[in-house]
mmCIF file of C-alpha atoms in Angstrom:
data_model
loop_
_atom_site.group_PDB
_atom_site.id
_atom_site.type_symbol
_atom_site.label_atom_id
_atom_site.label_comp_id
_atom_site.label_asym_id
_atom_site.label_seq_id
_atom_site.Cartn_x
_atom_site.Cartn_y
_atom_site.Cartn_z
ATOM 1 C CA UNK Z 1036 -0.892 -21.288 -5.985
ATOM 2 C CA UNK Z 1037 -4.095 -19.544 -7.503
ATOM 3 C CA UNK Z 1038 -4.642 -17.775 -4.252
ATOM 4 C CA UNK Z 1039 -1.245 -17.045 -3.472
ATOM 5 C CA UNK Z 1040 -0.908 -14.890 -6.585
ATOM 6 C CA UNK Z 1041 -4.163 -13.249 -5.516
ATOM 7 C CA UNK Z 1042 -3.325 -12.243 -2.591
ATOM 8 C CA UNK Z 1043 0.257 -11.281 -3.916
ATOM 9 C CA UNK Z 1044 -1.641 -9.324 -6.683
ATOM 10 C CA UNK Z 1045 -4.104 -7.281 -4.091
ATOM 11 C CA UNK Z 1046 -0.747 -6.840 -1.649
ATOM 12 C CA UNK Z 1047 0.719 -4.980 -4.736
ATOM 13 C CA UNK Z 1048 -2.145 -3.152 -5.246
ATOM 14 C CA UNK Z 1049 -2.436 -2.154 -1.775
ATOM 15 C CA UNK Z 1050 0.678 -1.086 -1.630
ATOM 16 C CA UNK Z 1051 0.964 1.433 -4.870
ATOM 17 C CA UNK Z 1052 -2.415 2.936 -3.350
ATOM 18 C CA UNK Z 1053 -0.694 3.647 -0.086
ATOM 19 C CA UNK Z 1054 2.591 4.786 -1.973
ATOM 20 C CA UNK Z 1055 0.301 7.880 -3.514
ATOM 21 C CA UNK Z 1056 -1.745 8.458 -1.172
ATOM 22 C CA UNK Z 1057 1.213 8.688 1.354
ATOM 23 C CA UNK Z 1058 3.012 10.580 -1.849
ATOM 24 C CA UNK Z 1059 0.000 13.312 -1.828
ATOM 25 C CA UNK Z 1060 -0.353 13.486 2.039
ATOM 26 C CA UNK Z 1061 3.503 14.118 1.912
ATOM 27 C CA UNK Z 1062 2.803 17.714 -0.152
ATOM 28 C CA UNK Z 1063 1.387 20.534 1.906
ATOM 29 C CA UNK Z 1064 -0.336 23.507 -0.153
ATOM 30 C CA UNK Z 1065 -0.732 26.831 2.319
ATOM 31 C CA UNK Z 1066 -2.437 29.994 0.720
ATOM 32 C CA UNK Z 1067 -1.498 33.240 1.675
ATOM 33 C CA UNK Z 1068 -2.322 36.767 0.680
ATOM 34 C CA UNK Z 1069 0.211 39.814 0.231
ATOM 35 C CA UNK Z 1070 -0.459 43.104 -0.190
ATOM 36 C CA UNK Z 1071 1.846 45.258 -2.477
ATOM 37 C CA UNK Z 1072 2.297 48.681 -0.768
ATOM 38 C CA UNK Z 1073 3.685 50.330 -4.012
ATOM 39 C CA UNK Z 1074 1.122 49.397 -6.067
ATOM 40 C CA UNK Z 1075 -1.967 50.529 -3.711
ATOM 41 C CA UNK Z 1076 -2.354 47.109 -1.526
ATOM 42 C CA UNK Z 1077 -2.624 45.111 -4.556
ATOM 43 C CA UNK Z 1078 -3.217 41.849 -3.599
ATOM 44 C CA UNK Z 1079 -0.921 38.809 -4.534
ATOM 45 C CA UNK Z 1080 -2.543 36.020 -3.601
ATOM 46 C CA UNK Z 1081 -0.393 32.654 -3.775
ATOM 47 C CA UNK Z 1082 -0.596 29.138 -3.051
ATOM 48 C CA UNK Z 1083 2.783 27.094 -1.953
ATOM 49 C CA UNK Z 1084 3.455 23.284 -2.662
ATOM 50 C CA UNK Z 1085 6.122 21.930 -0.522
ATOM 51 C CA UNK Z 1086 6.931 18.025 0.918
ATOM 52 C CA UNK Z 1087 6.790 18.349 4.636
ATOM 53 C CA UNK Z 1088 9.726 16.824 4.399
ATOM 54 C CA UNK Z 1089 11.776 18.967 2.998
ATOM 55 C CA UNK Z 1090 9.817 21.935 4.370
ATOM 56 C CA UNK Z 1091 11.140 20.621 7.814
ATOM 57 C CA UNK Z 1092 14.561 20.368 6.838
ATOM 58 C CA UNK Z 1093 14.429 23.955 5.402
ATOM 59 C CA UNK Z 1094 12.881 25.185 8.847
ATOM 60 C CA UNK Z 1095 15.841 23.854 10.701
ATOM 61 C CA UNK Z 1096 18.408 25.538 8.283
ATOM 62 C CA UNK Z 1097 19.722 21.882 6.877
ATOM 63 C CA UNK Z 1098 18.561 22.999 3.405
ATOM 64 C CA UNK Z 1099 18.006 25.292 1.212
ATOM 65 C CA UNK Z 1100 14.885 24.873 -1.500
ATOM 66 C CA UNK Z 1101 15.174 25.332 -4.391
ATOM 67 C CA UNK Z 1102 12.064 27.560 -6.018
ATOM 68 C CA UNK Z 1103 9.355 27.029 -8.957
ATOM 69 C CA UNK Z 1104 6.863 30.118 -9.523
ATOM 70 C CA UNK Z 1105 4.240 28.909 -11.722
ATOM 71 C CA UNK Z 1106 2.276 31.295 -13.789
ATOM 72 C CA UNK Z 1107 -1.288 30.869 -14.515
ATOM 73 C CA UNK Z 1108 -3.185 31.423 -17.783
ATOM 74 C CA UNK Z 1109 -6.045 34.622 -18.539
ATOM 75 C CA UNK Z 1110 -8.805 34.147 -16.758
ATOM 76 C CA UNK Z 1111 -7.670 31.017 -15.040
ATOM 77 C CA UNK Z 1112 -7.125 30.591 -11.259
ATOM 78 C CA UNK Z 1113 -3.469 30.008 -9.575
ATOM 79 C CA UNK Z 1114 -4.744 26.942 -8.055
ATOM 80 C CA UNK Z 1115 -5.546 25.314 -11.134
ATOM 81 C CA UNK Z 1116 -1.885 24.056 -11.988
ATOM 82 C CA UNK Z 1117 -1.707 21.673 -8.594
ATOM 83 C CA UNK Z 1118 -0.912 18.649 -11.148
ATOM 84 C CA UNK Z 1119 2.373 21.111 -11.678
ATOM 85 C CA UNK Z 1120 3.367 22.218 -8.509
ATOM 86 C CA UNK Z 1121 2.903 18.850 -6.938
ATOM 87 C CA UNK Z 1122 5.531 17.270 -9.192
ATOM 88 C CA UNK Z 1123 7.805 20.234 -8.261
ATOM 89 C CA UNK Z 1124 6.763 19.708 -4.828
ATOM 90 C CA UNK Z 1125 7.980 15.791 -4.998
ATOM 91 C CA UNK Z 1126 10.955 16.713 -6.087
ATOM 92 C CA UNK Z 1127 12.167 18.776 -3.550
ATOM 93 C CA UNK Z 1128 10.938 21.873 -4.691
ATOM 94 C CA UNK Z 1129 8.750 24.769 -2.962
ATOM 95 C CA UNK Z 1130 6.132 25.690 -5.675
ATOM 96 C CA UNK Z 1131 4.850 29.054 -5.686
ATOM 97 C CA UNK Z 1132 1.493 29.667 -7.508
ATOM 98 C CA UNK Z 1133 0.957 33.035 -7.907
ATOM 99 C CA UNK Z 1134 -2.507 35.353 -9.096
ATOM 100 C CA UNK Z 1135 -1.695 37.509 -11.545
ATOM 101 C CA UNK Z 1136 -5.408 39.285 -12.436
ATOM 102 C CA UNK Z 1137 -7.617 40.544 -10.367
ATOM 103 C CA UNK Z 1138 -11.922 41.203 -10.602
ATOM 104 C CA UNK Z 1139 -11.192 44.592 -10.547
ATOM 105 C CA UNK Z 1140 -8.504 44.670 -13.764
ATOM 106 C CA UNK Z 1141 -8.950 45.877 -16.854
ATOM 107 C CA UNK Z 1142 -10.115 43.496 -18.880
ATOM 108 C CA UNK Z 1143 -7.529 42.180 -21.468
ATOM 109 C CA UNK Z 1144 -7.282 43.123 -25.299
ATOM 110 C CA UNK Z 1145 -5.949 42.536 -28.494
ATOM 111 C CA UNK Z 1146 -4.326 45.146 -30.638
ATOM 112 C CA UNK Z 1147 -3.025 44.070 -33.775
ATOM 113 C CA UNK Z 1148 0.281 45.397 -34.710
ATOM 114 C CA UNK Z 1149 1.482 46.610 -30.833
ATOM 115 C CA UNK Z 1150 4.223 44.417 -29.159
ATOM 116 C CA UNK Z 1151 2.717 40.873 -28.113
ATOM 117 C CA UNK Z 1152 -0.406 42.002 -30.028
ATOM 118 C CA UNK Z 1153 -1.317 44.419 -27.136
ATOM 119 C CA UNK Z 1154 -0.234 42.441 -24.024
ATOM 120 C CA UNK Z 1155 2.551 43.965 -22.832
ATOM 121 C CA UNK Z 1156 1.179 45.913 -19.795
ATOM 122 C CA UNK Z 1157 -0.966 42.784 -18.283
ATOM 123 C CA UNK Z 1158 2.908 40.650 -18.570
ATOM 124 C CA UNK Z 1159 4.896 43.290 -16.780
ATOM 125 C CA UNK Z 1160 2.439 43.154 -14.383
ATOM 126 C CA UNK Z 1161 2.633 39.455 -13.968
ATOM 127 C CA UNK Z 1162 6.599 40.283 -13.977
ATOM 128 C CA UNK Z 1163 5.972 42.695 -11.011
ATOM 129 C CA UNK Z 1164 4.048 40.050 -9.090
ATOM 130 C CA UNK Z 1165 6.806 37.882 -9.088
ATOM 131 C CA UNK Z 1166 9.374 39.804 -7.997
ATOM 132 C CA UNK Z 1167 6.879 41.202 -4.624
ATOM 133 C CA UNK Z 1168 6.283 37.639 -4.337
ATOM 134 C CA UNK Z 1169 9.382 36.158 -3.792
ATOM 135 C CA UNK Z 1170 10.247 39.028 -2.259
ATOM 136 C CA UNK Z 1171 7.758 38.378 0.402
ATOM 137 C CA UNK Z 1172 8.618 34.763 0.944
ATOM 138 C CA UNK Z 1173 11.794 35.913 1.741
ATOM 139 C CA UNK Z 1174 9.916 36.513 4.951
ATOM 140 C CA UNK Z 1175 8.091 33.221 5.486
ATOM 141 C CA UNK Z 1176 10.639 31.149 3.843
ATOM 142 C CA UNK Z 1177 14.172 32.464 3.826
ATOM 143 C CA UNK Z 1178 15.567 29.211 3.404
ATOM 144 C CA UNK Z 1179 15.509 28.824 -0.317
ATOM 145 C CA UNK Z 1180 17.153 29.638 -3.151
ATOM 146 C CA UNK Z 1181 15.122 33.101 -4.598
ATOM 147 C CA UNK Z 1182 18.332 34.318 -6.908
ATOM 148 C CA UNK Z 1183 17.402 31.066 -9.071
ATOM 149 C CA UNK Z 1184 14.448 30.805 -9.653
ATOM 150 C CA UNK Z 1185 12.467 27.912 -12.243
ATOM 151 C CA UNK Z 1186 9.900 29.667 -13.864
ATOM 152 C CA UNK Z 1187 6.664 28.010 -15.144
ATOM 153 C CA UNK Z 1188 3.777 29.054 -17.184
ATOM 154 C CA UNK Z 1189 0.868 28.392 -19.297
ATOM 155 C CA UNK Z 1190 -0.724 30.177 -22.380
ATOM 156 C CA UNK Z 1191 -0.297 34.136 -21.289
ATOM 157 C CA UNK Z 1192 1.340 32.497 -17.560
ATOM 158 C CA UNK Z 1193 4.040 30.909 -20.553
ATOM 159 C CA UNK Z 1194 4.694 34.645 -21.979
ATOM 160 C CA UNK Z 1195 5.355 36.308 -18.402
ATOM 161 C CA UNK Z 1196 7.618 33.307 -17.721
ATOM 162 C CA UNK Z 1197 9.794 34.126 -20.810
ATOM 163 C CA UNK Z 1198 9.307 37.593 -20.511
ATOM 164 C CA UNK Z 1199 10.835 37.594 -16.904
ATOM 165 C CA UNK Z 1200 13.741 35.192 -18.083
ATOM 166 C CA UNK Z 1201 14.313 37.512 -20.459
ATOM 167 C CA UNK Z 1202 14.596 40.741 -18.315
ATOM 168 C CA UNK Z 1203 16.338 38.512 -15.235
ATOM 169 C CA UNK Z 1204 18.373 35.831 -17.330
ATOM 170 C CA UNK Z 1205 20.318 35.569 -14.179
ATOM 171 C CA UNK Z 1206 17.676 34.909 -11.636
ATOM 172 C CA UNK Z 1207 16.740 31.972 -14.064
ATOM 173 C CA UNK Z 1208 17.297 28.398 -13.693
ATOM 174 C CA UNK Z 1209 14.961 26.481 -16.334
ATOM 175 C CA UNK Z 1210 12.442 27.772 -18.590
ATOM 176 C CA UNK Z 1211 8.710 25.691 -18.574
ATOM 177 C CA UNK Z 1212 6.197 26.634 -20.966
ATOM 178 C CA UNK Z 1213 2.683 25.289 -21.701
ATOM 179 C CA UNK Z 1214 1.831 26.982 -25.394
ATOM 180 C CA UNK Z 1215 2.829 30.248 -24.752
ATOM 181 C CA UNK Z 1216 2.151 32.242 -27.802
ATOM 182 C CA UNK Z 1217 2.878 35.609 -27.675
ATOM 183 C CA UNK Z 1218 6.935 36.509 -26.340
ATOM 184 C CA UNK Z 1219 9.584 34.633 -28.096
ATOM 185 C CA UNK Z 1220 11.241 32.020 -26.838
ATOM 186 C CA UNK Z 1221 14.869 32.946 -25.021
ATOM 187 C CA UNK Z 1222 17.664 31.626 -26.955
ATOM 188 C CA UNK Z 1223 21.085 32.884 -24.960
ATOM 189 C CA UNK Z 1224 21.534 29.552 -23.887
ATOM 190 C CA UNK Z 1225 22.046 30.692 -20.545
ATOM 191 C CA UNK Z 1226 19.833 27.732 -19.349
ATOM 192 C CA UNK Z 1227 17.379 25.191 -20.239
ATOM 193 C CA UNK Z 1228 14.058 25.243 -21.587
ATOM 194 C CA UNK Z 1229 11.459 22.795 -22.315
ATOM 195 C CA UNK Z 1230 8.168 23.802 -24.020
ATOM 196 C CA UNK Z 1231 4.826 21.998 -24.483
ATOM 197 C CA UNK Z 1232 3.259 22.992 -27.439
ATOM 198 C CA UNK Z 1233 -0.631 22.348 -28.088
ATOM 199 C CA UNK Z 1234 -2.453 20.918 -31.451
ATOM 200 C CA UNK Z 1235 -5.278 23.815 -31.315
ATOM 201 C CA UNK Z 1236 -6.851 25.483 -33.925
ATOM 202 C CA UNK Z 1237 -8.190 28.284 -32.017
ATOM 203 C CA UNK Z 1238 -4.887 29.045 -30.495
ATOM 204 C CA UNK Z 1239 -2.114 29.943 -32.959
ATOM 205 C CA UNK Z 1240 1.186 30.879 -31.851
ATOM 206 C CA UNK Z 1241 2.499 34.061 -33.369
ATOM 207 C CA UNK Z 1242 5.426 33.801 -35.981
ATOM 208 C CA UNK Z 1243 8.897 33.997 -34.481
ATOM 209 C CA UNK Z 1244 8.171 32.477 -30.918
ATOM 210 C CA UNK Z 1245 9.355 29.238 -31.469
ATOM 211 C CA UNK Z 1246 12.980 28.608 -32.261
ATOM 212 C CA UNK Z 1247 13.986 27.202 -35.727
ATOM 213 C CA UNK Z 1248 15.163 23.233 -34.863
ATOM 214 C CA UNK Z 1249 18.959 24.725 -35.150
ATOM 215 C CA UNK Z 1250 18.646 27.701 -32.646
ATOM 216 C CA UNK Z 1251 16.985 25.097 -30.039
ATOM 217 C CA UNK Z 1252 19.398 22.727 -30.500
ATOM 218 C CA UNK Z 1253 21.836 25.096 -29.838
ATOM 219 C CA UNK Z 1254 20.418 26.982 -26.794
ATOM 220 C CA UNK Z 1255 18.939 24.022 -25.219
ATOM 221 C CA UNK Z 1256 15.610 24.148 -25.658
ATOM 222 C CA UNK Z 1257 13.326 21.097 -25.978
ATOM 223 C CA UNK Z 1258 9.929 21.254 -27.955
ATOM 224 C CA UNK Z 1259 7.477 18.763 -27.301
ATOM 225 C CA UNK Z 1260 4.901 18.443 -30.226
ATOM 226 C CA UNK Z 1261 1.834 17.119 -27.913
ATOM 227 C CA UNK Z 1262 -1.788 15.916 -29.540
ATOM 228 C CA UNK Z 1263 -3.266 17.767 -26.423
ATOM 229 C CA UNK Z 1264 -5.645 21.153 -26.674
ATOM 230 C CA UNK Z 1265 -4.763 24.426 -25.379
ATOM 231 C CA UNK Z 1266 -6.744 23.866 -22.170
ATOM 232 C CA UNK Z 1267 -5.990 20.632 -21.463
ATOM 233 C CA UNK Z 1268 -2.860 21.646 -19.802
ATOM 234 C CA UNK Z 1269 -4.296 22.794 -16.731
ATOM 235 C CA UNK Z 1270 -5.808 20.652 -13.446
ATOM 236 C CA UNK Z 1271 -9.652 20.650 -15.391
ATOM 237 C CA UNK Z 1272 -7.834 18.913 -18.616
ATOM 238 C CA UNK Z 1273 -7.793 15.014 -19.268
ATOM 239 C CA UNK Z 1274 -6.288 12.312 -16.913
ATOM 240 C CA UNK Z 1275 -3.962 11.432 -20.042
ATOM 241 C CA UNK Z 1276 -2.839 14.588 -21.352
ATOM 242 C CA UNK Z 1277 -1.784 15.738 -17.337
ATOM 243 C CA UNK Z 1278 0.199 12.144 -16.514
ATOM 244 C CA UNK Z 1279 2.094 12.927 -19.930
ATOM 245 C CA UNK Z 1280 3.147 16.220 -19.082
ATOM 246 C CA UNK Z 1281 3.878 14.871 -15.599
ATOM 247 C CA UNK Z 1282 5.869 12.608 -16.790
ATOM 248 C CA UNK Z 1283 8.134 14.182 -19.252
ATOM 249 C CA UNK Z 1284 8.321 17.055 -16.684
ATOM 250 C CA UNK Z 1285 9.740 15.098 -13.976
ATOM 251 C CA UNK Z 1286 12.403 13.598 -16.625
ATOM 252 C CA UNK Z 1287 13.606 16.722 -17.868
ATOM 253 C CA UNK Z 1288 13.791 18.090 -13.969
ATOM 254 C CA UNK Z 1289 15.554 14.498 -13.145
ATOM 255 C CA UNK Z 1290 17.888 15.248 -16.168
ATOM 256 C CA UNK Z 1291 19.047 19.164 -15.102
ATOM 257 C CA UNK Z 1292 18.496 19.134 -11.410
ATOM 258 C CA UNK Z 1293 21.948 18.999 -9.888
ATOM 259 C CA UNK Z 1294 21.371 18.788 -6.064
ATOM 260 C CA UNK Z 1295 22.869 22.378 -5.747
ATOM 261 C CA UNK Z 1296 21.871 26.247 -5.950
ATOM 262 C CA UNK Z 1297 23.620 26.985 -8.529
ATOM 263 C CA UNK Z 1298 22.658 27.809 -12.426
ATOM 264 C CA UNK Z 1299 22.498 24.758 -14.428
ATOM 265 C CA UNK Z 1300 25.280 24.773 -16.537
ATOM 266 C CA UNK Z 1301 23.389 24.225 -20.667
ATOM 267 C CA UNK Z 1302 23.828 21.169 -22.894
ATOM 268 C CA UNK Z 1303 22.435 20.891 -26.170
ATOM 269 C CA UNK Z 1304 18.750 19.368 -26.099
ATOM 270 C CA UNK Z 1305 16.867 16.956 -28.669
ATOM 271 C CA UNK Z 1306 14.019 18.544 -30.125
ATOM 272 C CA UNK Z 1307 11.039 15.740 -29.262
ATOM 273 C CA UNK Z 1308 8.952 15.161 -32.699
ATOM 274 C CA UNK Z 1309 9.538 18.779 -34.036
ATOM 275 C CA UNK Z 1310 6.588 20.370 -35.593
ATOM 276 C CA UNK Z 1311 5.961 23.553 -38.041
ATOM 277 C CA UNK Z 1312 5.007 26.533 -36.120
ATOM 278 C CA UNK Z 1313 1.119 27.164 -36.332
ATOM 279 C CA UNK Z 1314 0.431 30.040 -38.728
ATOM 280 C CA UNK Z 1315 -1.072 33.187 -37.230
ATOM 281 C CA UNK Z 1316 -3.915 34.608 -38.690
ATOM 282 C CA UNK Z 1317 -4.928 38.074 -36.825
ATOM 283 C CA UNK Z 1318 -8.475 39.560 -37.065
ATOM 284 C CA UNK Z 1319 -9.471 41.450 -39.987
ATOM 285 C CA UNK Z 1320 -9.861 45.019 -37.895
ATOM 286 C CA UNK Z 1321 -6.526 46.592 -36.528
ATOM 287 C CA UNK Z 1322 -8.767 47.564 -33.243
ATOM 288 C CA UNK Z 1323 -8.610 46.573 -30.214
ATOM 289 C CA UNK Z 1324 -10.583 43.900 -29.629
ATOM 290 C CA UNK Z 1325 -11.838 41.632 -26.567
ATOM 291 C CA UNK Z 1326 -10.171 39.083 -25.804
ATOM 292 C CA UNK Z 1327 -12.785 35.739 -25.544
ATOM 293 C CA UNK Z 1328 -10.598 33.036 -25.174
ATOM 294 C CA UNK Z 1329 -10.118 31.131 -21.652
ATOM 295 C CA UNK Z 1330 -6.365 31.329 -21.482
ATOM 296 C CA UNK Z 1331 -5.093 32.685 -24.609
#
């Protein structure tokens, strides 16, 4: 009996390590470059997550996918959000990573008292990128759903995400943030957002971006208090703090996904252990100053 339940024990194991590996196999990530004509051949460099699966399906004009862009943070890479474009990936979706900064950029500052505390350029620039790069996979991919689009981001990859579903409400499925700080949160209601939010110190989200509990509740958005540091949300963080925000991220797709291409139609969300909005505390000097941080 001993060594049946061995051997039924290592079976099981056997089989959950085949189940993921054949689950990672099963995603296909492709790089590609485009060069944006109107802006002087900038190039948008982008990395796409799809299941062959589906990608198949799409290729023979059976489907049509729907569409993630994820936005990355300052100074961070586009490839360093796989652990988020692979669940989009599982689920059907093509993920679109996109590079929003460049070597050769300016290099990013803070101004006390200007609009997003000086930012505003480097996110309509990130808002540009978007729109040439689904533009562009248009091209490769023109079975998918571009007119509505989910639109992911962390730290200053979270503020061009709202900032574009704020400008193109209507292009805009669902709303995912990872501590964005700077561009308030879009309360119209016009469809769903969910929110990590960090337990930093060094990163402070600026008053008025967050929701009160009664405007979320209201416009569906759904704050989730995490124990997790500002970078921690990205492919280098912990094994623990990724799998959560896996895992709640793949519920609240399961939960708003309707199998079709068309908006999501917005319920009132539960706000997940609520918290107090950080206070901000800007530097002493109304100058411009560098900006240090990783992904602020």
């Amino acid at each position: 009996m001993k060594r049946g339940i061995t051997i039924l024990v290592c079976v099981g194991a056997l089989a959950a390590v085949s189940y993921f590996t054949m689950s990672k196999w099963a995603i296909h990530h492709e790089t590609m470059t485009f060069l944006d004509a109107s802006r002087d051949n900038r190039p948008v460099q982008i990395d796409v997550a799809v299941r062959r699966d589906r990608e198949m399906q799409a290729d023979a004009g059976m489907i049509n996918l729907p569409v993630a862009v994820l936005n990355h943070g300052n100074t961070v890479k586009f490839t360093e959000y796989s652990f988020l474009a692979n669940v989009f990936a599982a689920r059907g979706y093509i993920a679109i990573s996109i590079q929003h900064d460049l070597p050769t950029d300016a290099p990013m500052v803070t101004r006390v008292g200007e609009l997003y505390v000086g930012r505003l350029a480097q996110i309509q620039r990130g808002v540009a990128n978007i729109k040439f790069a689904v533009e562009e996979m248009k091209k490769v991919q023109p079975n998918a759903d571009y007119d509505h689009l989910t639109v992911v981001g962390h730290s200053m990859g979270g503020d061009i995400t709202m900032y574009f579903a704020k400008q193109y409400p209507d292009r805009v499925r669902k709303v995912v943030t990872l501590d964005n700080l700077r561009v308030p949160f879009v309360t119209s209601g016009k469809f769903k957002i969910l929110s990590f939010r960090s337990k930093d110190p060094q990163f402070k989200t600026d008053p008025g971006v967050i929701p009160s509990n009664e405007e979320c509740e209201k416009a569906g958005i759904t704050v989730v208090q995490t124990g997790f540091q500002h970078n921690d949300m990205r492919d280098t963080g912990p094994d623990t703090a990724k799998e959560s925000i896996q895992s709640m991220l793949d519920k609240f797709l399961a939960d708003t996904d309707t199998g079709d291409v068309a908006p999501v139609e917005t319920k009132v969300s539960p706000l997940i252990e609520p918290g107090p909005v950080a206070p901000y505390a800007p530097p002493p000097s109304g100058e411009a100053q560098p900006d240090k941080s990783l992904t602020h």
